Short mmCIF file of C-alpha atoms in Angstrom, two decimals:
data_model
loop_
_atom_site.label_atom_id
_atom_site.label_comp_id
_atom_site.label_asym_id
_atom_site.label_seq_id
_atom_site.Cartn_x
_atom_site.Cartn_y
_atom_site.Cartn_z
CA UNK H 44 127.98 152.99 88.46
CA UNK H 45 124.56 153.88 89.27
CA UNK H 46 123.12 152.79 92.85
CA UNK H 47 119.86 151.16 92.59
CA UNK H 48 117.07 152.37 94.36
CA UNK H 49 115.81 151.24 97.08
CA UNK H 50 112.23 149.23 96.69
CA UNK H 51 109.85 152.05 99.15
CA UNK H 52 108.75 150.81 102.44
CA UNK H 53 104.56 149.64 102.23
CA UNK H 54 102.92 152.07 104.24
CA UNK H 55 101.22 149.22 107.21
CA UNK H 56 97.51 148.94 106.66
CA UNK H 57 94.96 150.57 109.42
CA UNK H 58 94.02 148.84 112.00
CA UNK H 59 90.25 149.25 113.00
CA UNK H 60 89.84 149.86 116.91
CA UNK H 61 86.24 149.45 118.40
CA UNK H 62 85.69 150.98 121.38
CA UNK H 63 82.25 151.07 123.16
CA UNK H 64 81.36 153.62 125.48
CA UNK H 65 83.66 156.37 123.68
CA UNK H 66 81.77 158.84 125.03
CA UNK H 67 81.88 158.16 128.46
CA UNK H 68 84.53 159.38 131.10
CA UNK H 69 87.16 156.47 130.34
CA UNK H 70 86.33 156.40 126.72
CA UNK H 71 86.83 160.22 126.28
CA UNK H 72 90.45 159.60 128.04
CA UNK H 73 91.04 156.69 125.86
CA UNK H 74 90.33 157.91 122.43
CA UNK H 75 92.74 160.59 121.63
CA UNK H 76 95.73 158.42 123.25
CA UNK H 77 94.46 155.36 120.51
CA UNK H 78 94.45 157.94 117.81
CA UNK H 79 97.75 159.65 118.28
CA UNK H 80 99.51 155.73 118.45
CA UNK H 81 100.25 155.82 122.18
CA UNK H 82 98.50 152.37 122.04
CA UNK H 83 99.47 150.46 118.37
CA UNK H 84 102.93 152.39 118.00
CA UNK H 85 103.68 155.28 116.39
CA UNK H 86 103.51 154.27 112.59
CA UNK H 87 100.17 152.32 113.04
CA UNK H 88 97.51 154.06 110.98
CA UNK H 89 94.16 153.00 112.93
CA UNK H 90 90.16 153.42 111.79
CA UNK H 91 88.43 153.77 114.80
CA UNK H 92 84.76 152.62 115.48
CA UNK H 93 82.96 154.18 118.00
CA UNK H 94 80.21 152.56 119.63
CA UNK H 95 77.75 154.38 121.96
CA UNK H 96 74.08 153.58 123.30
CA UNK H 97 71.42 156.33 121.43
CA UNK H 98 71.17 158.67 123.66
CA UNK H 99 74.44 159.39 123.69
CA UNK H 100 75.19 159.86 120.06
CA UNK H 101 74.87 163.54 120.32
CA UNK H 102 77.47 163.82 123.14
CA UNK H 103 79.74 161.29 120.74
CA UNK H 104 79.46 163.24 117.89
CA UNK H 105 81.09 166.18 119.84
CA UNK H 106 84.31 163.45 120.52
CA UNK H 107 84.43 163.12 117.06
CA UNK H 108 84.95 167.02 115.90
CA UNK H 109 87.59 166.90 118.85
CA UNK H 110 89.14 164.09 117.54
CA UNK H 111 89.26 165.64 113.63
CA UNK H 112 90.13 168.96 114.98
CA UNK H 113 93.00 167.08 116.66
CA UNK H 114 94.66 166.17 113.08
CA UNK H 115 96.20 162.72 114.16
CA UNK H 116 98.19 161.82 111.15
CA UNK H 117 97.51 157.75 112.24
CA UNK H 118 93.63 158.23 112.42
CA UNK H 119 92.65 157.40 108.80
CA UNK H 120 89.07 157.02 109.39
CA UNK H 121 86.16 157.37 111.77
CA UNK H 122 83.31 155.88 112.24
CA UNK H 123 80.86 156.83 115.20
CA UNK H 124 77.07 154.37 115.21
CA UNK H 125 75.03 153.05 118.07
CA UNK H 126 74.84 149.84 115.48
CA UNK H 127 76.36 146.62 117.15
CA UNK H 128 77.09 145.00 113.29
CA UNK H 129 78.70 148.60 111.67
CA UNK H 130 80.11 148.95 115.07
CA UNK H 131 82.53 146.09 115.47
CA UNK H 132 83.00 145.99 111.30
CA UNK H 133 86.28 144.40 110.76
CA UNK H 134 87.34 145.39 113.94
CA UNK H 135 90.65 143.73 115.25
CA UNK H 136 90.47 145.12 118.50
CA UNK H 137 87.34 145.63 120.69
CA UNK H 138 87.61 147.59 123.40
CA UNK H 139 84.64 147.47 125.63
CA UNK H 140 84.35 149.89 128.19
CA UNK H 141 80.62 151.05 127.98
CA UNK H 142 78.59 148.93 130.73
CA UNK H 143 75.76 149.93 133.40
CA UNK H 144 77.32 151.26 136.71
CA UNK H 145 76.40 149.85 140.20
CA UNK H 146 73.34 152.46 141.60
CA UNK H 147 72.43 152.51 144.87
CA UNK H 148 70.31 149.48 146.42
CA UNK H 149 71.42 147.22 143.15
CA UNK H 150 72.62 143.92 144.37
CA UNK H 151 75.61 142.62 142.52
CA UNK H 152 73.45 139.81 141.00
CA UNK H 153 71.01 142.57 139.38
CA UNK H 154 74.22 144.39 138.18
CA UNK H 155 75.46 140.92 136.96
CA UNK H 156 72.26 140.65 134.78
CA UNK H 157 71.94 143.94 133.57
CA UNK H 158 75.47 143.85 131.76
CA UNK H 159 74.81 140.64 130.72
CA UNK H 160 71.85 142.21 128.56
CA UNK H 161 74.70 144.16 126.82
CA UNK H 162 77.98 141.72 126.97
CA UNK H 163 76.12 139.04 125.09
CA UNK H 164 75.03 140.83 121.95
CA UNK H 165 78.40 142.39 121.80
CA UNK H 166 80.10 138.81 122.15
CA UNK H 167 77.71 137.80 119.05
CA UNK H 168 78.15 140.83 117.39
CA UNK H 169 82.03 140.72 117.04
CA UNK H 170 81.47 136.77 116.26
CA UNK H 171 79.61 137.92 113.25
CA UNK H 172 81.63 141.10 112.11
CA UNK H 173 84.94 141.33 113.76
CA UNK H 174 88.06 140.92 112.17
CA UNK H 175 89.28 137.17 111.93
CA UNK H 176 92.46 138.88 114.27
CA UNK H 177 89.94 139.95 116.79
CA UNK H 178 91.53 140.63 120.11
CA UNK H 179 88.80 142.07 122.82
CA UNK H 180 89.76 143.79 126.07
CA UNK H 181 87.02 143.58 128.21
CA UNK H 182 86.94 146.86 130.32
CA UNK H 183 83.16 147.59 131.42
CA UNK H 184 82.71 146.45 135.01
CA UNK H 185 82.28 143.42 136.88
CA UNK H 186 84.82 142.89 133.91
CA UNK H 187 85.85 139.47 134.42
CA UNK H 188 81.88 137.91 134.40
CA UNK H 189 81.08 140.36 131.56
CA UNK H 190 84.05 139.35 129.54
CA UNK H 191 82.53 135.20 130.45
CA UNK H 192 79.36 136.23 128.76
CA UNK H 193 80.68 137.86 125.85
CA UNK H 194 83.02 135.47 125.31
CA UNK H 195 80.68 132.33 125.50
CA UNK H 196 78.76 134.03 123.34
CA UNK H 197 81.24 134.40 120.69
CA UNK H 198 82.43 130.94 120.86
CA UNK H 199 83.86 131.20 117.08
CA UNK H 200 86.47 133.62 118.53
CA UNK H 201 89.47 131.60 120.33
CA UNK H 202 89.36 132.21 124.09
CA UNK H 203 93.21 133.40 123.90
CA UNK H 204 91.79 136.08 122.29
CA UNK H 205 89.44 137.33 124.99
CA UNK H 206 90.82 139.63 128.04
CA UNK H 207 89.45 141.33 130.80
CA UNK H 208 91.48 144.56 132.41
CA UNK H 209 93.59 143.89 135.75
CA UNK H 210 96.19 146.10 134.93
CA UNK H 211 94.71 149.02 136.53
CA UNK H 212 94.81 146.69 139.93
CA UNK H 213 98.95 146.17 138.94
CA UNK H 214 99.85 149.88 138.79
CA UNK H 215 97.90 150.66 141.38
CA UNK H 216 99.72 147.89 143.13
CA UNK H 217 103.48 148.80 141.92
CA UNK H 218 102.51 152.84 142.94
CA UNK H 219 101.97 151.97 146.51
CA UNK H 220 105.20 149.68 146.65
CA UNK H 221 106.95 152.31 144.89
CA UNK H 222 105.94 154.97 147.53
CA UNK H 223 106.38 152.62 150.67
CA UNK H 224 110.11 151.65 149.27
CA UNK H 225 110.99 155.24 148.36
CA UNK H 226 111.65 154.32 144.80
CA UNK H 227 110.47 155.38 141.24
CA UNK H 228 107.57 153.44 139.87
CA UNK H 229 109.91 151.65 137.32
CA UNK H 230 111.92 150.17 140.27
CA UNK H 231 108.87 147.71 140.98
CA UNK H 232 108.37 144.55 138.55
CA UNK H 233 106.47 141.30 138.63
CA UNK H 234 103.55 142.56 140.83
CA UNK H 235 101.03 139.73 140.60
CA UNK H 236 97.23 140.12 140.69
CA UNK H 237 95.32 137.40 140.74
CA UNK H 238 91.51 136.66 140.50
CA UNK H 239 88.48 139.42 140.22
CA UNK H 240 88.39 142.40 139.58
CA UNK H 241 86.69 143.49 142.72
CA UNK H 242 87.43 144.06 146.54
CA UNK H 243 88.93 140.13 146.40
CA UNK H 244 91.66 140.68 144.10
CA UNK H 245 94.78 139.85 145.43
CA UNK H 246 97.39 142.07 144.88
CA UNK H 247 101.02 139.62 145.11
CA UNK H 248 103.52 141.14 146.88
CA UNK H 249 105.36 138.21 147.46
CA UNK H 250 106.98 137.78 143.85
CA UNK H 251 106.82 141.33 143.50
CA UNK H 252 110.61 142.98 143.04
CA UNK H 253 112.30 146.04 144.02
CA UNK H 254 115.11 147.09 142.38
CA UNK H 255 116.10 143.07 141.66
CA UNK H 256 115.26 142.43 145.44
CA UNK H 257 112.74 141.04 146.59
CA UNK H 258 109.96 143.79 147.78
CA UNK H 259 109.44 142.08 151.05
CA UNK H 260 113.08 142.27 152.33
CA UNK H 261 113.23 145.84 150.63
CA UNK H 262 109.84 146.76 152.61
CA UNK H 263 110.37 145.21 156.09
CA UNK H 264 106.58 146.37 157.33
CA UNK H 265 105.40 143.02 156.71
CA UNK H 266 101.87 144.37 158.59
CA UNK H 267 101.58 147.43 155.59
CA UNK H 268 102.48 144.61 152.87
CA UNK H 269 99.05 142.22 154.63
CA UNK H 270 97.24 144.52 155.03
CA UNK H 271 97.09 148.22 154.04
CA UNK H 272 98.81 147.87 150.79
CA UNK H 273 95.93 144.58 150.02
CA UNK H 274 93.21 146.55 151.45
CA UNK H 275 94.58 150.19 149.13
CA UNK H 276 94.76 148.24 146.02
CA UNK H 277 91.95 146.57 146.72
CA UNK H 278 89.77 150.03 147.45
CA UNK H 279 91.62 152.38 144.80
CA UNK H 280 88.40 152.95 143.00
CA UNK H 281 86.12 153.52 145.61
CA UNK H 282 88.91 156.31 147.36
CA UNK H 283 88.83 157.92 144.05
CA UNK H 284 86.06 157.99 143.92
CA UNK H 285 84.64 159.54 147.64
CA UNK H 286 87.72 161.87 146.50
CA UNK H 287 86.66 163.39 143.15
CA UNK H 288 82.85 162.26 142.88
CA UNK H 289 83.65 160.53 139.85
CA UNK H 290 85.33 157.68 139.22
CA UNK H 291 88.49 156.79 137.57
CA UNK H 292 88.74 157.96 133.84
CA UNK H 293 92.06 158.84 132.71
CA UNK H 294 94.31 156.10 134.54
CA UNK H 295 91.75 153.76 133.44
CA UNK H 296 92.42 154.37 130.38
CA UNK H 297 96.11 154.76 130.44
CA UNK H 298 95.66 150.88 131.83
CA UNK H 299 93.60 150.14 128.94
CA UNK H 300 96.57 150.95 126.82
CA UNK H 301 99.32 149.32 129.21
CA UNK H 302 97.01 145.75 128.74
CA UNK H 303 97.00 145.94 124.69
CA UNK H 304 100.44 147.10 124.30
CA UNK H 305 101.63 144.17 126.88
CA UNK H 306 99.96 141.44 124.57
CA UNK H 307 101.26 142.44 121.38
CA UNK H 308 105.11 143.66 122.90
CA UNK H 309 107.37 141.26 124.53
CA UNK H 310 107.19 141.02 127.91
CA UNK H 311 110.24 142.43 130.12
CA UNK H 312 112.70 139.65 131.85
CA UNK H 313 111.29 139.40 135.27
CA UNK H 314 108.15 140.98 134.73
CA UNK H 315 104.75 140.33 134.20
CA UNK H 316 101.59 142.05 133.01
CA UNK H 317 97.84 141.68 134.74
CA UNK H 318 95.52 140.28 132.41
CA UNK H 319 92.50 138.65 133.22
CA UNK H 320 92.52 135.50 131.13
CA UNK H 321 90.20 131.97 130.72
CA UNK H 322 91.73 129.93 132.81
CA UNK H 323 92.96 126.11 131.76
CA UNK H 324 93.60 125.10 135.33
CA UNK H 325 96.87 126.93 136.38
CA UNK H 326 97.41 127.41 139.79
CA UNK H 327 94.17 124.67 140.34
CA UNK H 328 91.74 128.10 139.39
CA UNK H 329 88.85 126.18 137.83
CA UNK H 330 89.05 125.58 134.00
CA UNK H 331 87.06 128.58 131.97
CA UNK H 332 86.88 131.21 134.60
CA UNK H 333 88.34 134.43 133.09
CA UNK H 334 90.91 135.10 136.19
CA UNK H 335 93.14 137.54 137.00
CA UNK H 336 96.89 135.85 136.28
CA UNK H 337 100.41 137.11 135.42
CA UNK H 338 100.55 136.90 131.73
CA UNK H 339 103.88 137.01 129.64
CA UNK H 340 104.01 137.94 125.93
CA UNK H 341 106.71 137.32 122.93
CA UNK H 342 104.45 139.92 121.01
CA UNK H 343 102.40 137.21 119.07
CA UNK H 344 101.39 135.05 121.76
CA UNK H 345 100.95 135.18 125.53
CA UNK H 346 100.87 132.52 128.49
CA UNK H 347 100.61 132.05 132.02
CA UNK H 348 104.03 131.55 133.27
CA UNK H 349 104.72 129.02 136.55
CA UNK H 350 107.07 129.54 139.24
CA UNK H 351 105.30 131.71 140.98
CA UNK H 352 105.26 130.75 144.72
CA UNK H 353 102.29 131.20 146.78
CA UNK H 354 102.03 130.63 150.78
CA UNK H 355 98.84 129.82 152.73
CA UNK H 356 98.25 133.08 152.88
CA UNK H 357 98.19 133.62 149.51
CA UNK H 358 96.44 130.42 148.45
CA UNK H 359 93.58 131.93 150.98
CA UNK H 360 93.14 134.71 149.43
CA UNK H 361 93.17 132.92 146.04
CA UNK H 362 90.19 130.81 147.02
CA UNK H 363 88.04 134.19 148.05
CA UNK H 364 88.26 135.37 144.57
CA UNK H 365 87.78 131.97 143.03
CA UNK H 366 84.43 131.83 145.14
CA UNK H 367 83.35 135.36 144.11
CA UNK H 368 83.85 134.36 140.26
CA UNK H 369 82.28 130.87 140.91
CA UNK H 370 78.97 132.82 142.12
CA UNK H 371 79.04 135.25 139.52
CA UNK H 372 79.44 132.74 136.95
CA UNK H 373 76.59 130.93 138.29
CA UNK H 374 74.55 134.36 138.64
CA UNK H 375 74.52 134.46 134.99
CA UNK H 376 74.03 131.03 134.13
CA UNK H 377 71.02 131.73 131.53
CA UNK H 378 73.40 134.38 129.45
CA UNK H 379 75.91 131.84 128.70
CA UNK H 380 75.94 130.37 125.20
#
């Protein structure tokens, strides 16, 4: 008797993956690990758009022999334009790392308005173009206010859509307790960090775990966990930075794929990932802030989970951040839609 065959397996259709900035320092790190499927999983063909300002197309276009040279059977098209609308084309993620760095003498405010002049035209740009799946991971720095603009400028996409990355902040943040303890890296779960991302972050230590333990009875320097783990997390960047005159590219964007891959996988029990999400008043943040909160995912949707216990201490430093993302919503006022 003859076996029938099986019916074949549809080959998944590509996914096309914006990201701006590709041929800057993150976006150069970023690119190659999208296109091989470190990001989408390993049988996720992907058309990637990549967006850079004009002057840089020249530099971009060099990415782009690199990345055909590489031979990534998942990349099944690419598309390189300094054109918001071909840009973000059908796009159903945007990642948007390109923004104006912080120079010397530029008060937070200016920095605040500059980015605004690019964040906003994005936002209306993917409203117009984007895939109706749109997810956006907002990368380019001050993230959080950036990822505001864009987003209130988009106001056709859902806000559950819209992200801003923290998850650099969490591995930072599970490194050090990993190295204090005297444990691997995977040892440390439910790290916590709430608010900016920015020198107020606060990195949670509290519901933090350590091998199932709590990490404040496995780490009994109770001083380190107040203050020089806070204050390490909290000035990662800027020691990379003094320490390699640059600033940080590759685990940037190894974070940038830990943050998409945590939305659309489930989220492990007793664990959380660092997203950076509008707030609808958990933890009393103020409704519409995009704040730093531990998200958990079933790999279609995400939410902000309770039970997570904060002290005076923490509530404290809660309220800094809150400030700082009050002010810099205000700051930008005019760009808002």
């Amino acid at each position: 008797m003859a076996v029938p065959e099986a019916e074949p397996v549809p080959e998944p259709t590509p996914l096309h993956v914006t990201i701006t900035g590709a041929a800057g320092q993150i976006g150069y790190a970023l690119v190659f690990r999208v296109a091989s499927g470190q990001m989408l999983g390993p049988h996720q063909p992907v058309i990637l758009r990549l967006l850079e300002v004009e002057p840089a197309m020249g530099a971009l276009e060099g990415v782009a022999m690199e990345l055909e040279d590489c031979a990534f059977p998942l990349l099944t098209g690419l598309v390189t334009t300094s054109d918001l609308d071909r840009g973000f084309d059908g796009a159903s993620w945007a990642l948007l790392v390109g923004s104006v760095p912080r120079k010397a003498g530029m008060e937070r405010k200016d920095l605040l308005e500059v980015n605004g002049g690019i964040f906003g035209p994005q936002g209306r740009a993917i409203a117009a173009h984007a895939g109706e799946d749109v997810r956006v991971l907002v990368v380019g720095n001050p993230c959080n206010t950036n990822c505001l603009i864009a987003r209130s400028n988009a106001p056709e996409v859902p806000e559950e859509r819209w992200f801003a990355m923290t998850r650099l902040d969490q591995n930072r943040a599970r490194a050090q307790l990993a190295a204090k303890a005297g444990v691997a890296v995977s040892e440390v779960a439910n790290v916590a960090i709430w608010g900016n991302h920015s020198a107020t972050q606060f990195p949670d230590f509290a519901n933090a775990t350590i091998a199932g333990r709590p990490a404040a009875s496995v780490i009994d320097d109770h001083e380190w966990l107040r203050g020089g783990f806070v204050t390490a997390v909290q000035q990662r960047g800027a020691a990379i930075i003094a320490a390699r005159g640059a600033s940080s590219a590759a685990s940037a964007a190894s974070a940038i794929v830990d943050s998409v891959r945590s939305v659309i996988e489930p989220t492990a029990e007793g664990d959380n990932a660092a997203l950076a999400v509008v707030s609808r008043g958990q933890y009393d943040i103020p409704e519409g802030l995009q704040f730093g909160f531990p998200v958990v995912s079933d790999g279609s949707s995400w939410r902000v989970p309770d039970g997570f216990e904060l002290d005076d201490y923490a509530r404290e430093k809660l309220r800094i951040t809150t400030e700082e993302l009050l002010e810099e919503r205000e700051a930008v006022q005019e760009l808002l839609a």
